[in-house]
């Protein structure tokens, strides 16, 4: 599979050769060995430490804070370039597959020093909050763990919906959702130009009857600056193209306008902010879904490093089809982003 690099760099129908000095085919859709789709909390920590160790300084692991039950919330940073990109996985504990994709991204970009890796790491700094909701993962539920809370967004007796507490007007100090406060602080310190938040959704058809493998959306809060929406749409096109090249079928995501949703909050704060929702397909398709998420992570970083995001027409995002009818409802009906 070598079409992905071409797809990233080009519009539909165009073919442009990659320069051998600054890129290599992103051979990620085939031949990869299966990965653990749901690494335990301990396994995740040991995998991250192992990647850091083997990266010879290219990957730096830090603990941006603890969950309410004192599980570490990890950030792993790779590269040292001027273009800063933040990926977040698993804000909802029962939406796991962005996390193994993040581990594979860190391995592929961080371990080794071939010309492409060296080139990429010189141009971008990619920081990943890996499994933002460690307590929710332990319980296989959406919320964090705050059983005494009576949250406006969340569930009494369980906890807060972390992805409703990124409001630009709420300071980390007054934020009741612990993990959202950690991400807010991390965002402010890192100051990324791109933020991509990885979630999971149920199963849907597109209007032609083919199954959707993922959905994507940009900020929809009406106060988001038009330039920031346009930039997010360009990133959404990269997601759609890269996932399609890896065999996926991407729709728009019908998300809400609430400013506490990370997609909206970080857009309002001026980042190119995008939501990716991987469909919860059956277990036989999980490795494909992980590779598809990985393909999007690689494509965003690669296209940003090449300085080619601005070449994408944002109007192409509007041509991504809407999500169609339900095949299987996997998550609560009120789940959104
Ligand atoms: Zn979610």
PDB file of N, CA, C and O and ligand atoms in Angstrom, residues 90-95 142 161 163-164 197-201 253 275-277 331 335-337, ligand 1:
ATOM      1  N   UNK A  90      -9.801   8.560  23.899  1.00  0.00           N
ATOM      2  CA  UNK A  90     -10.571   7.873  24.954  1.00  0.00           C
ATOM      3  C   UNK A  90     -11.007   8.780  26.102  1.00  0.00           C
ATOM      4  O   UNK A  90     -10.904   8.398  27.261  1.00  0.00           O
ATOM      5  N   UNK A  91     -11.512   9.950  25.764  1.00  0.00           N
ATOM      6  CA  UNK A  91     -12.172  10.745  26.807  1.00  0.00           C
ATOM      7  C   UNK A  91     -13.350   9.981  27.387  1.00  0.00           C
ATOM      8  O   UNK A  91     -13.702  10.162  28.552  1.00  0.00           O
ATOM      9  N   UNK A  92     -13.987   9.188  26.541  1.00  0.00           N
ATOM     10  CA  UNK A  92     -15.064   8.320  27.003  1.00  0.00           C
ATOM     11  C   UNK A  92     -14.466   6.929  27.188  1.00  0.00           C
ATOM     12  O   UNK A  92     -13.930   6.343  26.247  1.00  0.00           O
ATOM     13  N   UNK A  93     -14.547   6.428  28.433  1.00  0.00           N
ATOM     14  CA  UNK A  93     -13.794   5.222  28.792  1.00  0.00           C
ATOM     15  C   UNK A  93     -14.158   3.992  27.996  1.00  0.00           C
ATOM     16  O   UNK A  93     -13.338   3.088  27.834  1.00  0.00           O
ATOM     17  N   UNK A  94     -15.383   3.954  27.482  1.00  0.00           N
ATOM     18  CA  UNK A  94     -15.835   2.776  26.727  1.00  0.00           C
ATOM     19  C   UNK A  94     -15.681   2.954  25.217  1.00  0.00           C
ATOM     20  O   UNK A  94     -16.346   2.275  24.440  1.00  0.00           O
ATOM     21  N   UNK A  95     -14.801   3.872  24.804  1.00  0.00           N
ATOM     22  CA  UNK A  95     -14.535   4.102  23.378  1.00  0.00           C
ATOM     23  C   UNK A  95     -13.037   3.916  23.143  1.00  0.00           C
ATOM     24  O   UNK A  95     -12.279   4.875  23.017  1.00  0.00           O
ATOM     25  N   UNK A 142     -18.737   5.554  29.978  1.00  0.00           N
ATOM     26  CA  UNK A 142     -18.458   6.809  29.289  1.00  0.00           C
ATOM     27  C   UNK A 142     -17.810   7.861  30.205  1.00  0.00           C
ATOM     28  O   UNK A 142     -16.917   8.592  29.796  1.00  0.00           O
ATOM     29  N   UNK A 161     -19.258  13.660  32.325  1.00  0.00           N
ATOM     30  CA  UNK A 161     -18.896  13.450  30.922  1.00  0.00           C
ATOM     31  C   UNK A 161     -17.758  14.428  30.620  1.00  0.00           C
ATOM     32  O   UNK A 161     -17.987  15.633  30.448  1.00  0.00           O
ATOM     33  N   UNK A 163     -16.086  15.144  28.152  1.00  0.00           N
ATOM     34  CA  UNK A 163     -16.179  15.916  26.909  1.00  0.00           C
ATOM     35  C   UNK A 163     -17.351  16.898  26.891  1.00  0.00           C
ATOM     36  O   UNK A 163     -17.877  17.223  25.825  1.00  0.00           O
ATOM     37  N   UNK A 164     -17.752  17.374  28.051  1.00  0.00           N
ATOM     38  CA  UNK A 164     -18.683  18.498  28.149  1.00  0.00           C
ATOM     39  C   UNK A 164     -18.116  19.600  29.042  1.00  0.00           C
ATOM     40  O   UNK A 164     -18.814  20.521  29.402  1.00  0.00           O
ATOM     41  N   UNK A 197      -9.580  14.839  18.320  1.00  0.00           N
ATOM     42  CA  UNK A 197     -10.121  14.113  19.464  1.00  0.00           C
ATOM     43  C   UNK A 197     -10.761  12.818  18.957  1.00  0.00           C
ATOM     44  O   UNK A 197     -11.705  12.864  18.163  1.00  0.00           O
ATOM     45  N   UNK A 198     -10.244  11.669  19.420  1.00  0.00           N
ATOM     46  CA  UNK A 198     -10.677  10.364  18.899  1.00  0.00           C
ATOM     47  C   UNK A 198     -11.709   9.708  19.821  1.00  0.00           C
ATOM     48  O   UNK A 198     -11.427   9.444  20.984  1.00  0.00           O
ATOM     49  N   UNK A 199     -12.872   9.431  19.249  1.00  0.00           N
ATOM     50  CA  UNK A 199     -13.988   8.789  19.963  1.00  0.00           C
ATOM     51  C   UNK A 199     -14.464   7.564  19.191  1.00  0.00           C
ATOM     52  O   UNK A 199     -13.888   7.198  18.167  1.00  0.00           O
ATOM     53  N   UNK A 200     -15.565   6.970  19.696  1.00  0.00           N
ATOM     54  CA  UNK A 200     -16.226   5.883  18.963  1.00  0.00           C
ATOM     55  C   UNK A 200     -17.737   6.084  18.992  1.00  0.00           C
ATOM     56  O   UNK A 200     -18.280   6.688  19.906  1.00  0.00           O
ATOM     57  N   UNK A 201     -18.373   5.569  17.959  1.00  0.00           N
ATOM     58  CA  UNK A 201     -19.818   5.677  17.788  1.00  0.00           C
ATOM     59  C   UNK A 201     -20.374   4.279  17.491  1.00  0.00           C
ATOM     60  O   UNK A 201     -19.631   3.331  17.306  1.00  0.00           O
ATOM     61  N   UNK A 253     -20.189  13.803  11.000  1.00  0.00           N
ATOM     62  CA  UNK A 253     -20.769  13.429  12.283  1.00  0.00           C
ATOM     63  C   UNK A 253     -21.789  14.496  12.691  1.00  0.00           C
ATOM     64  O   UNK A 253     -21.447  15.688  12.698  1.00  0.00           O
ATOM     65  N   UNK A 275     -13.147  16.344  15.419  1.00  0.00           N
ATOM     66  CA  UNK A 275     -13.602  15.129  16.088  1.00  0.00           C
ATOM     67  C   UNK A 275     -13.545  13.965  15.106  1.00  0.00           C
ATOM     68  O   UNK A 275     -13.972  14.106  13.956  1.00  0.00           O
ATOM     69  N   UNK A 276     -13.030  12.820  15.565  1.00  0.00           N
ATOM     70  CA  UNK A 276     -13.093  11.594  14.774  1.00  0.00           C
ATOM     71  C   UNK A 276     -13.828  10.548  15.599  1.00  0.00           C
ATOM     72  O   UNK A 276     -13.501  10.318  16.767  1.00  0.00           O
ATOM     73  N   UNK A 277     -14.840   9.933  15.009  1.00  0.00           N
ATOM     74  CA  UNK A 277     -15.626   8.885  15.668  1.00  0.00           C
ATOM     75  C   UNK A 277     -15.451   7.585  14.889  1.00  0.00           C
ATOM     76  O   UNK A 277     -15.956   7.448  13.778  1.00  0.00           O
ATOM     77  N   UNK A 331     -23.832   2.567  21.800  1.00  0.00           N
ATOM     78  CA  UNK A 331     -23.719   3.417  22.982  1.00  0.00           C
ATOM     79  C   UNK A 331     -25.087   3.995  23.329  1.00  0.00           C
ATOM     80  O   UNK A 331     -26.028   3.878  22.551  1.00  0.00           O
ATOM     81  N   UNK A 335     -25.494   9.620  23.733  1.00  0.00           N
ATOM     82  CA  UNK A 335     -24.069   9.800  23.501  1.00  0.00           C
ATOM     83  C   UNK A 335     -23.868  10.647  22.255  1.00  0.00           C
ATOM     84  O   UNK A 335     -24.540  10.467  21.258  1.00  0.00           O
ATOM     85  N   UNK A 336     -22.937  11.546  22.354  1.00  0.00           N
ATOM     86  CA  UNK A 336     -22.743  12.516  21.289  1.00  0.00           C
ATOM     87  C   UNK A 336     -21.339  13.050  21.458  1.00  0.00           C
ATOM     88  O   UNK A 336     -20.986  13.468  22.556  1.00  0.00           O
ATOM     89  N   UNK A 337     -20.554  13.052  20.403  1.00  0.00           N
ATOM     90  CA  UNK A 337     -19.137  13.409  20.512  1.00  0.00           C
ATOM     91  C   UNK A 337     -18.466  12.603  21.610  1.00  0.00           C
ATOM     92  O   UNK A 337     -17.887  13.130  22.532  1.00  0.00           O
TER      93      UNK A 337
HETATM   94 ZN1  LIG B   1     -17.110   9.750  22.808  1.00  0.00          ZN
END
